[in-house]
């Protein structure tokens, strides 16, 4: 055999460079379902089913194009990608192995180690799915004393001509419209007649995957009763068109809002399709920009959506490949608390956490504010080890691939990189959650109280966080107002806050505190 094309679970795009000169007579595709990819973190059942079903559908699509595909399922019992690749070398004896750069440093190291006895056999191919390259990002970052998303995003907008006028200025005269994207729902909640995302009922192949996952990983967290994600290219394209036509117009205004038992609202739900490469970011952004140009969606919605893809998505990938492997071990705040057990079952009287974790386990999904300002914020304020937080996020979300999940968790959410990615810790009291949702209605905790029997743990831990890190935070200009507010607290108030915070740490689910 001339060439063995190794396709990983997050590389399901037919236009990948590994297929550029593919010859069905001389080459073969190899895809493997290996146990370690389900166990190196305690992967949830929705995440496992999503990846395995998408992989199997992609393999069938390749076969439909006449490509010979060697596909090894869970039943093969392969422990890890490295041992699987060595097995393939022994059985197939290819002249070379080609693979797109993985989205996980661990996988890259493992595959290189597996082929160390055959120098030159494994060849990495660039990932043409992304707009920028790791090398280009590093060149950009090396020219700056500090890196920030906003400036990188502007550079990419200019470079690729996205939402730009002919004179080189941004459409609408501004680079972002954040102030218009912080809307909250009225007291009666979101419009019950709004369009809802399409459901993709599991076909025969997906149902078979669901049965295997239940049989092989019965103890893993999560539920499959509601599984209805797009798992192939056609479904992904339909999901894209439905979002652009029906929910994009309101996405911008309500992108930060939350509501009980409303997991999806106006969000696109396309991140998993993008991260497995069933969708290309160029076609997604082009569809959004066309909606604006044609008067079908307002600029604040379109720009906010494109910033998530062209801005954050490219930015976090650049940081990942620039900083790994050291990045995963960073812990700038010295956080050491274990991950609370209720993150795996949602059993807490705190309504915001119960709802966000509950929908995560049910759907493998939560939107960015639920991840950043509910589950992530609680871990940050509590002082949970950032690596434990990272492993939880990687385990439970169907769109989680390490290149995108790790910087978002470690850098943006937990501030464990000390400000490399974000300019300040994103900390707030329970009042933020009250303002952006209805979670606090009916919750036993009171968001405006930091001490006492009904104090909201978010509010208590917020002030405790400022007290514990006051010297370091005082040096951060963007935290100056919060530190000044802390300075107004008397010694007795500080002691009461710290005593209540310690009680929360002893019972982070707050099950006994609000019994």
CSV table of C-alpha atoms in Angstrom, one decimal, residues 91-356:
chain,number,residue,atom,x,y,z
A,91,UNK,CA,-1.3,-5.6,9.2
A,92,UNK,CA,-1.2,-3.2,6.3
A,93,UNK,CA,2.5,-2.2,6.0
A,94,UNK,CA,1.9,1.2,4.3
A,95,UNK,CA,4.7,3.1,2.7
A,96,UNK,CA,3.6,6.2,4.6
A,97,UNK,CA,0.9,7.3,7.0
A,98,UNK,CA,-0.7,10.8,6.7
A,99,UNK,CA,-2.9,12.5,9.2
A,100,UNK,CA,-4.1,16.0,9.8
A,101,UNK,CA,-2.6,17.7,12.8
A,102,UNK,CA,-4.8,16.4,15.8
A,103,UNK,CA,-6.8,18.7,18.0
A,104,UNK,CA,-5.2,17.2,21.1
A,105,UNK,CA,-1.5,17.4,22.1
A,106,UNK,CA,-1.8,14.1,23.9
A,107,UNK,CA,-2.9,12.4,20.7
A,108,UNK,CA,-0.2,13.9,18.6
A,109,UNK,CA,2.5,12.7,21.1
A,110,UNK,CA,0.9,9.3,21.3
A,111,UNK,CA,0.9,8.8,17.5
A,112,UNK,CA,4.5,10.1,17.2
A,113,UNK,CA,5.7,7.7,19.9
A,114,UNK,CA,3.8,4.8,18.2
A,115,UNK,CA,5.8,5.4,14.9
A,116,UNK,CA,9.1,6.2,16.5
A,117,UNK,CA,10.6,2.9,15.2
A,118,UNK,CA,9.8,3.9,11.6
A,119,UNK,CA,11.3,7.4,11.1
A,120,UNK,CA,9.5,9.4,8.4
A,121,UNK,CA,6.6,7.0,8.2
A,122,UNK,CA,4.1,9.4,9.9
A,123,UNK,CA,3.6,12.7,8.1
A,124,UNK,CA,1.4,15.5,9.6
A,125,UNK,CA,-0.7,17.5,7.2
A,126,UNK,CA,-1.8,21.1,7.9
A,127,UNK,CA,-5.4,21.6,8.9
A,128,UNK,CA,-7.0,23.6,6.2
A,129,UNK,CA,-10.3,23.7,8.1
A,130,UNK,CA,-9.2,26.8,10.1
A,131,UNK,CA,-8.7,30.3,8.8
A,132,UNK,CA,-5.4,30.9,10.5
A,133,UNK,CA,-2.4,28.6,11.2
A,134,UNK,CA,-0.6,28.0,14.6
A,135,UNK,CA,2.5,29.5,13.0
A,136,UNK,CA,0.8,32.6,11.9
A,137,UNK,CA,-0.8,33.1,15.3
A,138,UNK,CA,2.6,32.7,17.0
A,139,UNK,CA,4.1,35.2,14.7
A,140,UNK,CA,1.3,37.7,15.6
A,141,UNK,CA,1.6,37.0,19.3
A,142,UNK,CA,5.4,37.3,19.4
A,143,UNK,CA,5.1,40.9,18.3
A,144,UNK,CA,3.0,42.0,21.3
A,145,UNK,CA,3.7,42.5,25.0
A,146,UNK,CA,0.2,41.1,25.7
A,147,UNK,CA,-2.3,39.4,23.4
A,148,UNK,CA,-6.0,40.1,23.4
A,149,UNK,CA,-8.8,38.7,21.3
A,150,UNK,CA,-10.1,42.0,20.1
A,151,UNK,CA,-7.0,43.0,18.2
A,152,UNK,CA,-6.5,39.5,16.8
A,153,UNK,CA,-10.1,39.4,15.7
A,154,UNK,CA,-9.7,42.8,13.9
A,155,UNK,CA,-6.7,41.6,12.1
A,156,UNK,CA,-8.5,38.5,10.8
A,157,UNK,CA,-11.5,40.6,9.8
A,158,UNK,CA,-9.2,42.7,7.7
A,159,UNK,CA,-7.2,39.8,6.3
A,160,UNK,CA,-10.2,37.8,5.1
A,161,UNK,CA,-12.5,40.7,4.3
A,162,UNK,CA,-15.3,39.6,6.6
A,163,UNK,CA,-17.9,42.2,7.5
A,164,UNK,CA,-15.7,44.8,5.9
A,165,UNK,CA,-16.6,47.8,3.7
A,166,UNK,CA,-14.7,48.5,0.5
A,167,UNK,CA,-12.8,51.4,2.2
A,168,UNK,CA,-11.3,49.0,4.7
A,169,UNK,CA,-13.6,50.0,7.6
A,170,UNK,CA,-15.8,47.6,9.5
A,171,UNK,CA,-19.4,47.3,8.5
A,172,UNK,CA,-21.5,49.6,10.7
A,173,UNK,CA,-18.5,51.7,11.7
A,174,UNK,CA,-17.6,49.5,14.8
A,175,UNK,CA,-15.8,46.3,15.4
A,176,UNK,CA,-18.2,44.8,17.8
A,177,UNK,CA,-21.7,45.5,19.2
A,178,UNK,CA,-21.5,43.9,22.6
A,179,UNK,CA,-23.6,46.6,24.3
A,180,UNK,CA,-26.6,45.4,22.1
A,181,UNK,CA,-26.0,41.8,23.0
A,182,UNK,CA,-26.7,41.7,26.7
A,183,UNK,CA,-30.5,41.6,26.6
A,184,UNK,CA,-32.6,39.8,29.2
A,185,UNK,CA,-36.0,38.3,28.8
A,186,UNK,CA,-39.1,39.9,30.2
A,187,UNK,CA,-40.7,38.5,33.3
A,188,UNK,CA,-42.8,36.1,31.3
A,189,UNK,CA,-39.7,34.6,29.7
A,190,UNK,CA,-38.7,33.9,26.1
A,191,UNK,CA,-41.3,33.9,23.3
A,192,UNK,CA,-43.0,30.5,23.5
A,193,UNK,CA,-43.8,30.7,19.8
A,194,UNK,CA,-40.2,31.3,18.7
A,195,UNK,CA,-38.6,28.8,16.2
A,196,UNK,CA,-37.0,25.9,17.9
A,197,UNK,CA,-33.9,24.0,16.7
A,198,UNK,CA,-34.5,21.0,14.5
A,199,UNK,CA,-34.3,17.6,16.1
A,200,UNK,CA,-32.5,14.8,14.2
A,201,UNK,CA,-34.0,11.6,15.4
A,202,UNK,CA,-31.4,8.8,15.7
A,203,UNK,CA,-31.2,6.5,12.6
A,204,UNK,CA,-30.4,2.9,12.7
A,205,UNK,CA,-26.6,3.5,12.8
A,206,UNK,CA,-27.0,6.0,15.7
A,207,UNK,CA,-29.3,3.7,17.6
A,208,UNK,CA,-26.7,0.9,17.3
A,209,UNK,CA,-24.1,3.3,18.7
A,210,UNK,CA,-26.4,4.2,21.6
A,211,UNK,CA,-26.9,0.6,22.5
A,212,UNK,CA,-23.1,-0.1,22.4
A,213,UNK,CA,-22.3,2.9,24.6
A,214,UNK,CA,-24.9,1.8,27.1
A,215,UNK,CA,-23.5,-1.7,27.1
A,216,UNK,CA,-19.8,-0.8,27.2
A,217,UNK,CA,-19.9,2.3,29.4
A,218,UNK,CA,-23.0,1.8,31.6
A,219,UNK,CA,-21.5,3.8,34.5
A,220,UNK,CA,-20.6,6.9,32.5
A,221,UNK,CA,-22.5,10.1,33.2
A,222,UNK,CA,-25.3,11.5,31.1
A,223,UNK,CA,-28.5,10.4,29.5
A,224,UNK,CA,-29.4,9.4,25.9
A,225,UNK,CA,-33.2,9.7,25.9
A,226,UNK,CA,-33.1,13.2,24.3
A,227,UNK,CA,-30.2,12.6,21.9
A,228,UNK,CA,-31.1,14.3,18.6
A,229,UNK,CA,-27.9,16.0,17.3
A,230,UNK,CA,-26.9,16.3,13.6
A,231,UNK,CA,-24.3,13.6,12.9
A,232,UNK,CA,-23.6,13.8,9.2
A,233,UNK,CA,-22.9,16.5,6.6
A,234,UNK,CA,-26.5,16.8,5.3
A,235,UNK,CA,-27.9,17.2,8.8
A,236,UNK,CA,-25.3,19.7,9.7
A,237,UNK,CA,-26.1,21.8,6.7
A,238,UNK,CA,-29.8,21.7,7.5
A,239,UNK,CA,-29.0,22.8,11.1
A,240,UNK,CA,-27.0,25.7,9.7
A,241,UNK,CA,-29.8,26.9,7.4
A,242,UNK,CA,-32.4,26.6,10.0
A,243,UNK,CA,-30.4,28.7,12.4
A,244,UNK,CA,-29.6,31.4,9.9
A,245,UNK,CA,-33.2,31.7,8.7
A,246,UNK,CA,-35.0,31.3,12.0
A,247,UNK,CA,-32.9,32.1,15.1
A,248,UNK,CA,-30.0,34.3,14.1
A,249,UNK,CA,-32.0,37.5,14.0
A,250,UNK,CA,-32.6,37.3,17.8
A,251,UNK,CA,-29.4,35.6,18.7
A,252,UNK,CA,-27.4,38.7,19.3
A,253,UNK,CA,-29.8,40.4,21.7
A,254,UNK,CA,-30.3,37.3,23.8
A,255,UNK,CA,-27.0,35.5,23.5
A,256,UNK,CA,-26.1,36.0,27.2
A,257,UNK,CA,-29.6,35.4,28.6
A,258,UNK,CA,-30.6,32.2,30.5
A,259,UNK,CA,-33.9,30.7,31.4
A,260,UNK,CA,-35.0,27.7,33.4
A,261,UNK,CA,-35.6,24.6,31.4
A,262,UNK,CA,-34.7,26.4,28.2
A,263,UNK,CA,-31.3,24.9,27.1
A,264,UNK,CA,-31.2,26.1,23.5
A,265,UNK,CA,-33.0,29.5,23.2
A,266,UNK,CA,-31.7,31.3,20.1
A,267,UNK,CA,-28.2,29.7,20.0
A,268,UNK,CA,-26.9,28.0,16.8
A,269,UNK,CA,-26.0,24.6,18.3
A,270,UNK,CA,-23.4,24.3,15.6
A,271,UNK,CA,-20.2,24.1,17.6
A,272,UNK,CA,-20.1,20.3,17.6
A,273,UNK,CA,-20.6,20.3,13.8
A,274,UNK,CA,-17.8,22.8,13.4
A,275,UNK,CA,-15.4,21.0,15.8
A,276,UNK,CA,-15.8,17.7,14.1
A,277,UNK,CA,-15.5,19.6,10.8
A,278,UNK,CA,-18.9,18.5,9.4
A,279,UNK,CA,-19.2,22.3,8.7
A,280,UNK,CA,-16.6,24.6,7.5
A,281,UNK,CA,-16.3,28.0,9.3
A,282,UNK,CA,-16.1,29.8,5.9
A,283,UNK,CA,-19.5,28.6,4.8
A,284,UNK,CA,-21.0,29.3,8.2
A,285,UNK,CA,-19.7,32.9,8.4
A,286,UNK,CA,-20.6,33.5,4.7
A,287,UNK,CA,-24.2,32.4,5.4
A,288,UNK,CA,-24.4,34.7,8.4
A,289,UNK,CA,-22.9,37.7,6.5
A,290,UNK,CA,-25.3,37.1,3.6
A,291,UNK,CA,-28.2,37.2,6.0
A,292,UNK,CA,-27.1,40.7,7.1
A,293,UNK,CA,-26.4,41.9,3.6
A,294,UNK,CA,-29.8,40.7,2.5
A,295,UNK,CA,-31.6,42.4,5.4
A,296,UNK,CA,-32.6,39.2,7.1
A,297,UNK,CA,-30.6,39.6,10.3
A,298,UNK,CA,-29.4,42.6,12.2
A,299,UNK,CA,-25.7,43.5,12.4
A,300,UNK,CA,-25.4,43.0,16.2
A,301,UNK,CA,-26.5,39.4,15.8
A,302,UNK,CA,-24.4,38.6,12.8
A,303,UNK,CA,-21.2,40.3,14.1
A,304,UNK,CA,-21.6,38.6,17.5
A,305,UNK,CA,-22.0,35.2,15.9
A,306,UNK,CA,-19.1,35.7,13.5
A,307,UNK,CA,-16.9,36.9,16.4
A,308,UNK,CA,-17.5,33.5,18.2
A,309,UNK,CA,-16.1,31.7,15.1
A,310,UNK,CA,-13.5,34.0,13.5
A,311,UNK,CA,-12.5,35.5,16.9
A,312,UNK,CA,-12.7,33.2,19.8
A,313,UNK,CA,-12.4,29.9,17.9
A,314,UNK,CA,-9.2,30.9,16.1
A,315,UNK,CA,-7.8,32.7,19.1
A,316,UNK,CA,-8.1,29.8,21.5
A,317,UNK,CA,-6.6,27.4,18.9
A,318,UNK,CA,-3.7,29.7,18.5
A,319,UNK,CA,-3.1,29.9,22.3
A,320,UNK,CA,-3.4,26.1,22.6
A,321,UNK,CA,-0.6,25.2,20.1
A,322,UNK,CA,1.5,28.2,21.2
A,323,UNK,CA,1.4,27.2,24.9
A,324,UNK,CA,1.2,23.4,25.0
A,325,UNK,CA,2.2,21.2,26.7
A,326,UNK,CA,2.9,23.5,29.7
A,327,UNK,CA,-0.5,25.1,29.5
A,328,UNK,CA,-2.6,22.3,31.0
A,329,UNK,CA,-0.5,22.4,34.2
A,330,UNK,CA,-0.9,26.2,34.8
A,331,UNK,CA,-2.6,27.2,38.1
A,332,UNK,CA,-1.8,30.9,38.7
A,333,UNK,CA,-4.3,31.2,41.6
A,334,UNK,CA,-3.1,28.1,43.4
A,335,UNK,CA,-6.6,26.6,43.4
A,336,UNK,CA,-6.6,23.1,45.0
A,337,UNK,CA,-10.2,22.2,45.9
A,338,UNK,CA,-11.6,19.0,44.4
A,339,UNK,CA,-14.3,19.1,41.8
A,340,UNK,CA,-17.6,18.8,43.7
A,341,UNK,CA,-19.4,15.5,43.1
A,342,UNK,CA,-22.7,17.2,42.2
A,343,UNK,CA,-21.1,18.3,38.9
A,344,UNK,CA,-21.7,14.7,37.8
A,345,UNK,CA,-25.3,14.4,38.8
A,346,UNK,CA,-26.7,18.0,39.2
A,347,UNK,CA,-27.9,17.3,42.8
A,348,UNK,CA,-27.9,20.7,44.4
A,349,UNK,CA,-30.6,23.1,45.6
A,350,UNK,CA,-28.9,25.9,43.8
A,351,UNK,CA,-31.2,26.4,40.8
A,352,UNK,CA,-28.7,27.9,38.4
A,353,UNK,CA,-26.2,25.1,38.9
A,354,UNK,CA,-28.9,22.4,38.9
A,355,UNK,CA,-30.4,23.6,35.6
A,356,UNK,CA,-27.0,24.2,33.8
